[in-house]
XYZ file of C-alpha atoms in Angstrom:
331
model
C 12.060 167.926 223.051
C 11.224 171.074 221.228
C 9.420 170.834 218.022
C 10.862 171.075 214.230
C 10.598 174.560 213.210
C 8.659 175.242 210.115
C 10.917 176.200 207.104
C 11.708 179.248 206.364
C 10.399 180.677 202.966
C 13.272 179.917 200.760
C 13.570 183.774 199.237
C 15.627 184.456 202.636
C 19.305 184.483 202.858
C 20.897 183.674 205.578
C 20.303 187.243 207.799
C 17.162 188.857 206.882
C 14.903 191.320 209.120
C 12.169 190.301 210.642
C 10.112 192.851 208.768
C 10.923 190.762 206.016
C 10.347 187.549 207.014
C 6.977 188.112 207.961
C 6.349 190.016 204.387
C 7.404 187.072 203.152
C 5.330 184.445 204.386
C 6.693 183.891 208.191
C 4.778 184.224 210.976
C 6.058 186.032 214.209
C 6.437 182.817 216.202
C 8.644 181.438 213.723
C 10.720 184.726 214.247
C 11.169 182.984 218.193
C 12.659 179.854 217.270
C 15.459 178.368 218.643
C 17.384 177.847 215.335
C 17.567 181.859 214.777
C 19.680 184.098 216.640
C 19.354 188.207 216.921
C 22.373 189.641 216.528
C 20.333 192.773 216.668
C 16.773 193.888 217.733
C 14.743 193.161 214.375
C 17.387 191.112 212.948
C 17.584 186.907 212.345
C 20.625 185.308 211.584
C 19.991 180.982 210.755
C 21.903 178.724 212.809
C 23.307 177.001 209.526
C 24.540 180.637 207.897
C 26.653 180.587 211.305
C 27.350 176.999 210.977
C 28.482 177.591 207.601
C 30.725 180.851 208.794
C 32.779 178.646 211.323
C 33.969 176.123 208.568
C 34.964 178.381 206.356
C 37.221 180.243 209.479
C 38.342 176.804 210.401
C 39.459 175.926 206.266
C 42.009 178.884 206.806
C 45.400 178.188 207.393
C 46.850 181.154 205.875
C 48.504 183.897 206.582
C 46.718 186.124 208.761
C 44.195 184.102 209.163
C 42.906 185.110 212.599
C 42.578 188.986 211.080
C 40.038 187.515 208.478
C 38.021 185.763 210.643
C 37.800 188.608 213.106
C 37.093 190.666 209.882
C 34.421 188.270 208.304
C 32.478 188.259 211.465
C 32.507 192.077 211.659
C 31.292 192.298 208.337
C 28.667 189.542 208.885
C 27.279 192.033 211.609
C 27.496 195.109 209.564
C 25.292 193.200 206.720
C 22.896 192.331 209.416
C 22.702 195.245 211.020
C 21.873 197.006 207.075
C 18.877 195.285 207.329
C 17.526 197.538 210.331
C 19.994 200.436 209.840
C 18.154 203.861 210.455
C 17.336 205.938 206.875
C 20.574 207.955 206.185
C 23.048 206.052 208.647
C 26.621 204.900 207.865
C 29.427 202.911 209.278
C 32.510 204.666 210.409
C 35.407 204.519 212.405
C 37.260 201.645 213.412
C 33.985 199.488 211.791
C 34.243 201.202 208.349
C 38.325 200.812 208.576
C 38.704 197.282 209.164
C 35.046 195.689 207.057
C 35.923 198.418 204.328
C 39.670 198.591 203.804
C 41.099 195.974 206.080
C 42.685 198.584 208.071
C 45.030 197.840 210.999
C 43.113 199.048 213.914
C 41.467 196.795 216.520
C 38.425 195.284 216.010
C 35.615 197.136 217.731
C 33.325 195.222 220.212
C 30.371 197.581 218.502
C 29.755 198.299 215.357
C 30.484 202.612 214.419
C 27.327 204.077 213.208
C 26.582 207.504 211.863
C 24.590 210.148 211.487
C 24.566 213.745 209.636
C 23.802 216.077 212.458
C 21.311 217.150 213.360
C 19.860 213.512 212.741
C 19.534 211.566 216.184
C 22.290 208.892 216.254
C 21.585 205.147 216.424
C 21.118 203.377 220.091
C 20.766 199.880 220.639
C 22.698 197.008 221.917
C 25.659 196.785 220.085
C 25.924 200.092 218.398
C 27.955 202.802 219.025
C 26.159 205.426 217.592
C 27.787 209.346 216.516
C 26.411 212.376 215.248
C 29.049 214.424 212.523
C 29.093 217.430 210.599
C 28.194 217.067 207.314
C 31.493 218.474 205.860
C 33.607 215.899 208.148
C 32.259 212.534 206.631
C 32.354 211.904 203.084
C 30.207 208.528 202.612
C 30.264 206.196 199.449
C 28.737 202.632 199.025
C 31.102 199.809 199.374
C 30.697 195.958 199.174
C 26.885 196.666 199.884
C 27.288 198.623 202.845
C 27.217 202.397 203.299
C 30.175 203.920 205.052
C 32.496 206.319 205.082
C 35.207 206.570 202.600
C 38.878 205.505 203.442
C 40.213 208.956 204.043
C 37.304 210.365 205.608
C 37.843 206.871 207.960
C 41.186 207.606 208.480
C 40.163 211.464 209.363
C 37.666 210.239 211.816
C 40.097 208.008 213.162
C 42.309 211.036 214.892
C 39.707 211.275 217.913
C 41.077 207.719 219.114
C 44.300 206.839 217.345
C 47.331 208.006 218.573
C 50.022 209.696 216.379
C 52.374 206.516 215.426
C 48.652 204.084 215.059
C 47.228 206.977 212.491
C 50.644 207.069 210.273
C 50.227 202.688 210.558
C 46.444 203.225 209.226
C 47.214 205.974 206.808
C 50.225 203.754 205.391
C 48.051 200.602 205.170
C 45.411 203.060 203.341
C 47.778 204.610 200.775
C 49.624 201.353 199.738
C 49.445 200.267 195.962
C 48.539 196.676 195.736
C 50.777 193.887 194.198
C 49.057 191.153 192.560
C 50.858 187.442 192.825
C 52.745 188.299 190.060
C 54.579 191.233 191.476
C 52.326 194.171 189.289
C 51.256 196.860 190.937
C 47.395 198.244 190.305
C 47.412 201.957 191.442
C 43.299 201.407 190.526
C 43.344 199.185 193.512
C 44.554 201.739 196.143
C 42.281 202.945 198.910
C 43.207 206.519 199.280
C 46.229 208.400 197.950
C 48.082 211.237 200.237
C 46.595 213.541 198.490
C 43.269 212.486 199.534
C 44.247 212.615 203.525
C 44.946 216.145 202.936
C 41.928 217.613 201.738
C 39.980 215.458 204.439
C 42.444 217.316 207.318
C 41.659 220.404 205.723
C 38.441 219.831 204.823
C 37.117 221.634 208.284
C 38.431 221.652 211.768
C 38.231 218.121 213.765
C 39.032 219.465 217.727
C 40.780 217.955 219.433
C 42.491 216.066 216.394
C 43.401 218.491 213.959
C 46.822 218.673 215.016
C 47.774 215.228 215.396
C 46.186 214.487 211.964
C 48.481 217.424 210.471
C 51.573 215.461 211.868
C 50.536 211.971 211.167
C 50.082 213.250 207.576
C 53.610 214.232 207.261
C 54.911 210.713 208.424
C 52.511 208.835 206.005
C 54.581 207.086 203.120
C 53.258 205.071 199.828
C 55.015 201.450 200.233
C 54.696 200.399 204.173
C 52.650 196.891 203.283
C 52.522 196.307 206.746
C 52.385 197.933 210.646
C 55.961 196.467 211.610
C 57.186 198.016 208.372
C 56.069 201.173 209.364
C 57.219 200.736 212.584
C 60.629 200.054 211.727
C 60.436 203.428 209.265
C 59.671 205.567 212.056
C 61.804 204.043 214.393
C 64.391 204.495 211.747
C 63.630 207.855 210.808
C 63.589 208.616 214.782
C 67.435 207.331 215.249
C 68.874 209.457 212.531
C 69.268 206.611 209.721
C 68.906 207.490 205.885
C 65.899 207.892 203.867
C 64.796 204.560 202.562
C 63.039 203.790 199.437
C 59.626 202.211 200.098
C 58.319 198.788 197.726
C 61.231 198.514 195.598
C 62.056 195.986 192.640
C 65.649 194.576 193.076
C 67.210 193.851 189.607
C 70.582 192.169 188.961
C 72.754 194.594 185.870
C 70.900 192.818 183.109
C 67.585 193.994 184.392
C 66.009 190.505 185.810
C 64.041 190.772 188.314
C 65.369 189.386 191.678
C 62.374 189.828 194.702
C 60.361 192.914 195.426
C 61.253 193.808 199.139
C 59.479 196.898 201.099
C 62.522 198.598 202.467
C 65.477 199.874 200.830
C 69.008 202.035 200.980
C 70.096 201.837 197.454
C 72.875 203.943 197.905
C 73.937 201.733 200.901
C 73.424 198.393 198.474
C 70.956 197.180 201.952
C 67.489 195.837 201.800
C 65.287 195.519 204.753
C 63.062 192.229 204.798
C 60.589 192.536 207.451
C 59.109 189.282 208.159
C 56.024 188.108 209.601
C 55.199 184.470 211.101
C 54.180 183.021 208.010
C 58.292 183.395 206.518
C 58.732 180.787 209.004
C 55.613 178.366 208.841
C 55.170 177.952 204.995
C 57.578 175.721 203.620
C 56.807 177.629 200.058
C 57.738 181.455 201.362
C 60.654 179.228 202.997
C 62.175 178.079 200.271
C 61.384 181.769 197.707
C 62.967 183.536 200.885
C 66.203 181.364 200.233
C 66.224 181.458 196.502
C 65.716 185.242 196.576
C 68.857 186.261 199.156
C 70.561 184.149 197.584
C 70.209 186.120 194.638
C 70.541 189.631 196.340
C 73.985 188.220 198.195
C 75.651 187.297 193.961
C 74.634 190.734 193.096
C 76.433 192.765 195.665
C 73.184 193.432 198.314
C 73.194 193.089 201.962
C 69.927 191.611 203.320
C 68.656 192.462 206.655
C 66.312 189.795 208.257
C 63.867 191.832 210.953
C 61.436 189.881 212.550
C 58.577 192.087 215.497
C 60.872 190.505 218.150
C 63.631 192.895 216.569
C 61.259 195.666 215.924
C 58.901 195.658 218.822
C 60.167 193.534 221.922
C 64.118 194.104 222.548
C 64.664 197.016 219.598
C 67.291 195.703 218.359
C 66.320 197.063 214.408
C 67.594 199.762 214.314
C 71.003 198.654 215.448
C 70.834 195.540 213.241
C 70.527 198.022 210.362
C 72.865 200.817 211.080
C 75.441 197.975 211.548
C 75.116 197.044 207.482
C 74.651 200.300 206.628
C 77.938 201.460 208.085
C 79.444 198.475 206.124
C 78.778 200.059 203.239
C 80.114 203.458 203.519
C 77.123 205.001 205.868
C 78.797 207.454 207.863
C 76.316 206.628 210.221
């Protein structure tokens, strides 16, 4: 039976260096315990800190809640990681879009570290370490963590993105938040178009320059999600109308009726995209009802989309050009 190790000393947090831990009072053997794991060379990380990680993924039932554990454990490995980073580094990439602005890319299996050149970039076991010019990364301090900012991120992005997955980033990156009360907080937003322009422009970024040029064009404020933007360019793509993005639906004496993403107003047609959650909270259930009911009394047409429609037998565009043409769309 292996021994009880000695306790830590209690000015540690959960991850900590072992450069630290020894500066504080630890001793190396310690460092080798069983309880501690080394998510990277130099680095500790407690059994109960992961302990504690895994109930609070297993507590959420939300929405999404498989993106924010995949997040949280990213981040968890970025903030360990800090405590060895090399003098100068940053995160970037895929690992600065999704633990800095929740960006829809897929989760890296290492985390994106950077360098200015002609600083050496990063190697070790989990790190995928890159060397950029210094007038192709624009870094800022976020949460704690140095990395590059969202539209430098997205700009970075173009080397392993394709065309549609950039405009789905970009929109995601542009969006203005809605609090639960409907408001939008333009203070909130990550990047605005105007700042994934001057980052394309900024310098050239072979072999990406182009496909960041045309991505740019496609990017829209209002897309709160990838299917949403999916459907827009599938839309666009099949010749239907312009819609208006994240749009407040009033009845003539001005009240308020639901907030939906896509909309003809011309065409009196709103788009509802919606995700698996519409279906497994009774809650969203029930506003969902109370809120077409509502658009149906005051003349709009409501077009239910779910990603079987948009992704699997692409059947959304179809679905939509239908109501649109029952409205006077000329189609």
């Amino acid at each position: 039976m292996s021994p009880i190790p000695q306790p830590l000393p209690p000015s540690l947090d959960g991850q900590f260096s072992v450069r630290t831990a020894i500066a504080e009072g630890a001793t190396a053997r310690r460092m080798r315990a069983h309880d501690l794991a080394s998510p990277f060379r130099g680095v500790r990380r407690t059994a109960e800190f992961a302990e504690q990680r895994e109930t609070q993924a297993e507590e959420d039932d939300e929405p999404y809640a498989e993106y924010r554990r995949r997040r949280l454990r990213l981040i968890d490995d970025a903030r360990a990681y800090r405590e060895v980073m090399p003098e100068g580094s940053f995160f970037c990439g895929a690992t600065a879009a999704v633990i800095g602005y929740g960006a829809p890319v897929r989760h890296p299996s290492r985390l994106d570290v950077a360098v200015i050149d002609p600083q050496r970039a990063p190697r070790a076991k989990g790190i995928r370490g890159r060397k950029v010019a210094r007038h192709l990364a624009t870094v800022a301090e976020r949460d704690g963590l140095r990395m590059t900012t969202a539209a430098s991120t997205w700009a970075m992005l173009g080397r392993e993105l394709n065309l549609r997955e950039l405009v789905e980033v970009g929109d995601a990156l542009v969006q203005i938040p809605r609090d639960d009360y409907g408001h939008q907080h333009p203070e909130l937003v990550h990047a605005t178009i105007a700042d994934l322009a001057a980052e394309v422009t900024a310098g050239p970024r072979p072999p990406s320059t182009r496909k960041l040029r045309e991505a740019l064009e496609l990017v829209r404020v209002g897309s709160s999600s990838v299917l949403e933007t999916d459907f827009r360019l599938d839309a666009a793509a099949a010749g239907l109308p312009d819609a208006a993005l994240d749009i407040e639906i009033r009845d003539d004496r001005g009240v308020l009726l639901g907030i939906s993403e896509i909309v003809y107003p011309r065409f009196r047609v709103v788009v509802e995209v919606e995700g698996d959650h519409h279906r497994t909270s009774r809650a969203q259930w029930n506003r969902d009802l109370e809120k077409y009911d509502a658009y149906v009394s005051a003349g709009w047409e409501p077009v239910r989309l779910s990603s079987l429609h948009i992704r699997r037998n692409r059947d959304a565009v179809r679905r939509v050009a239908a109501a649109l043409r029952r409205h006077g769309w000329d189609g």
